[in-house]
Coordinates of C-alpha atoms in Angstrom, one line a residue:
M1 CA 7.7 -7.1 36.2
P2 CA 7.7 -3.5 34.0
P3 CA 7.9 -3.4 30.7
Q4 CA 12.1 -2.7 29.5
P5 CA 12.7 0.1 27.4
P6 CA 13.8 -0.7 24.1
Q7 CA 17.7 -0.8 23.4
P8 CA 19.5 2.4 22.3
Q9 CA 20.4 0.6 18.8
V10 CA 16.7 -0.9 18.4
R11 CA 15.5 2.7 18.8
M12 CA 18.2 4.2 16.8
N13 CA 17.3 1.3 14.0
I14 CA 13.6 2.6 14.0
K15 CA 14.2 6.2 13.7
K16 CA 16.3 5.2 10.8
F17 CA 14.0 3.5 9.1
L18 CA 11.2 5.8 9.7
N19 CA 13.3 8.6 8.3
S20 CA 14.5 6.8 5.4
F21 CA 13.1 6.8 1.8
L22 CA 11.2 3.5 1.7
G23 CA 10.1 4.2 5.6
V24 CA 8.3 7.2 4.2
F25 CA 6.6 5.5 1.4
R26 CA 5.5 2.3 3.3
I27 CA 3.9 4.4 5.5
M28 CA 2.0 6.1 2.6
Q29 CA 1.5 2.6 0.9
I30 CA -0.2 1.5 4.4
L31 CA -2.6 4.6 4.5
F32 CA -3.3 5.0 1.0
G33 CA -4.2 0.9 1.1
A34 CA -6.1 1.6 4.2
G35 CA -8.0 4.5 2.9
L36 CA -9.0 2.3 -0.7
W37 CA -10.5 -0.5 1.3
V38 CA -12.2 1.1 4.0
T39 CA -13.7 3.5 1.3
I40 CA -14.7 0.3 -0.8
A41 CA -16.1 -1.9 2.6
A42 CA -18.0 1.1 3.8
H43 CA -20.4 1.2 1.1
K44 CA -22.3 -1.2 -0.9
Y45 CA -20.0 -3.1 -3.8
E46 CA -20.6 -5.5 -6.6
G47 CA -19.0 -7.4 -9.5
S48 CA -15.4 -6.3 -10.3
I49 CA -15.1 -4.1 -7.0
H50 CA -14.2 -7.6 -5.4
F51 CA -10.9 -7.7 -7.1
V52 CA -10.0 -4.1 -6.2
L53 CA -11.0 -5.0 -2.6
F54 CA -8.7 -8.1 -2.8
V55 CA -5.9 -6.1 -4.2
A56 CA -6.1 -3.5 -1.8
V57 CA -6.5 -5.8 1.3
L58 CA -3.9 -8.2 0.2
F59 CA -1.2 -5.3 -0.7
W60 CA -2.2 -3.8 2.8
L61 CA -1.6 -6.7 4.6
L62 CA 1.7 -7.6 2.8
T63 CA 3.0 -4.0 3.2
L64 CA 2.4 -3.9 6.9
A65 CA 4.4 -7.3 7.2
L66 CA 7.4 -5.9 5.4
F67 CA 6.7 -2.7 7.2
F68 CA 7.2 -4.2 10.7
L69 CA 9.8 -6.7 9.7
T70 CA 11.9 -3.8 8.6
L71 CA 11.1 -1.5 11.5
L72 CA 12.4 -4.3 13.9
D73 CA 15.1 -5.2 11.8
K74 CA 13.8 -8.8 11.8
Q75 CA 14.1 -9.7 8.3
D76 CA 16.8 -12.3 9.2
L77 CA 14.3 -14.4 10.4
V78 CA 12.2 -14.6 7.3
P79 CA 13.2 -18.2 5.6
V80 CA 14.2 -17.8 1.9
L81 CA 13.1 -14.3 1.6
G82 CA 15.4 -12.4 4.2
G83 CA 18.8 -11.7 4.6
E84 CA 20.7 -10.5 1.8
R85 CA 17.6 -11.1 -0.3
W86 CA 15.3 -8.8 1.3
L87 CA 15.9 -5.8 -1.2
C88 CA 14.7 -8.0 -4.1
T89 CA 11.7 -9.2 -1.6
N90 CA 10.8 -5.7 -1.4
L91 CA 11.5 -4.7 -5.0
A92 CA 9.3 -8.0 -6.2
H93 CA 6.6 -7.1 -3.6
D94 CA 6.5 -3.5 -4.9
A95 CA 6.5 -4.6 -8.6
A96 CA 3.6 -7.1 -8.2
A97 CA 1.6 -4.6 -6.1
A98 CA 2.0 -1.9 -8.8
A99 CA 1.0 -4.5 -11.5
L100 CA -1.9 -5.6 -9.7
Y101 CA -3.0 -2.1 -9.0
L102 CA -3.1 -0.9 -12.5
P103 CA -6.2 -3.0 -13.3
A104 CA -7.6 -2.3 -10.3
I105 CA -7.4 1.4 -11.5
G106 CA -8.9 0.8 -14.6
V107 CA -12.1 -1.1 -12.5
M108 CA -12.6 1.8 -10.5
I109 CA -12.4 4.2 -13.4
Y110 CA -14.8 2.3 -15.4
K111 CA -17.1 2.0 -12.5
T112 CA -16.8 5.4 -11.9
D113 CA -17.6 6.4 -15.3
R114 CA -20.9 4.1 -15.2
Y115 CA -22.0 6.3 -12.1
S116 CA -21.5 9.8 -13.3
F117 CA -25.1 10.3 -14.6
C118 CA -25.9 10.6 -10.7
N119 CA -23.8 13.4 -10.2
L120 CA -26.3 16.1 -11.4
E121 CA -27.7 18.4 -8.5
L122 CA -31.1 17.4 -9.1
Y123 CA -30.4 13.5 -8.8
K124 CA -32.2 12.7 -5.6
H125 CA -30.9 9.0 -5.0
S126 CA -28.2 7.2 -3.5
C127 CA -25.2 7.0 -5.7
L128 CA -21.9 5.1 -5.6
Y129 CA -20.3 7.9 -7.7
K130 CA -18.4 9.6 -5.1
V131 CA -17.6 6.6 -3.5
Y132 CA -16.1 5.0 -6.8
L133 CA -14.2 8.5 -7.4
T134 CA -12.7 8.2 -3.9
A135 CA -11.6 4.8 -4.5
A136 CA -10.2 5.7 -8.0
V137 CA -8.1 8.1 -6.4
F138 CA -7.0 6.4 -3.5
A139 CA -6.1 3.5 -6.0
C140 CA -3.9 6.1 -8.1
L141 CA -2.1 7.2 -5.1
C142 CA -1.3 3.9 -3.8
C143 CA -0.1 2.5 -7.5
L144 CA 2.2 5.8 -7.7
A145 CA 3.7 4.9 -4.3
Y146 CA 4.3 1.6 -5.1
L147 CA 6.2 2.5 -8.3
V148 CA 8.1 4.9 -6.8
S149 CA 9.1 2.4 -4.5
V150 CA 9.9 0.0 -7.2
I151 CA 12.2 2.4 -9.2
Y152 CA 13.8 3.5 -5.7
G153 CA 14.5 -0.3 -5.2
A154 CA 15.6 -0.7 -8.7
L155 CA 18.1 1.8 -8.4
R156 CA 19.6 0.5 -5.1
K157 CA 20.0 -3.1 -6.4
C158 CA 21.8 -1.8 -9.4
R159 CA 24.2 0.1 -7.4
G160 CA 24.7 -3.2 -5.7
E161 CA 23.2 -2.1 -2.2
Q162 CA 22.2 -5.0 -0.1
T163 CA 20.3 -3.6 2.6
V164 CA 16.8 -1.7 2.8
I165 CA 17.5 1.3 4.9

């Protein structure tokens, strides 16, 4: 039996979400978060970088779940957090992500600064400076995307809106 094409209403909801402010920012959060944890995981890391990797992977997975639940309009299936509480759930997720990305940025800046000595042209050994610098930029972009989502969600909540789209 061939797969059935999506219903016109489902297709319209998907397009509506992908073109919405929150849909665009969820995609940015997913891409920046993936860039952060792939950058770190592809290289040798130690110590406090484990916290950054934990934050990046945790919120990348949670953001993916929120993205697909909202994209497929299945947020009503989530017990306790779905339905009319979905906007608050998204707001709490984004606030927690922004709050945990701030110390992650601090860790990445500290590590980048510690390895700044090997940014010289004559330094011949392998160095993690550029890796940590790239990860710090991705962490800042992630935090910024989550902060903008928090502000947007808070404004919508203050206006009394209940839906995410």
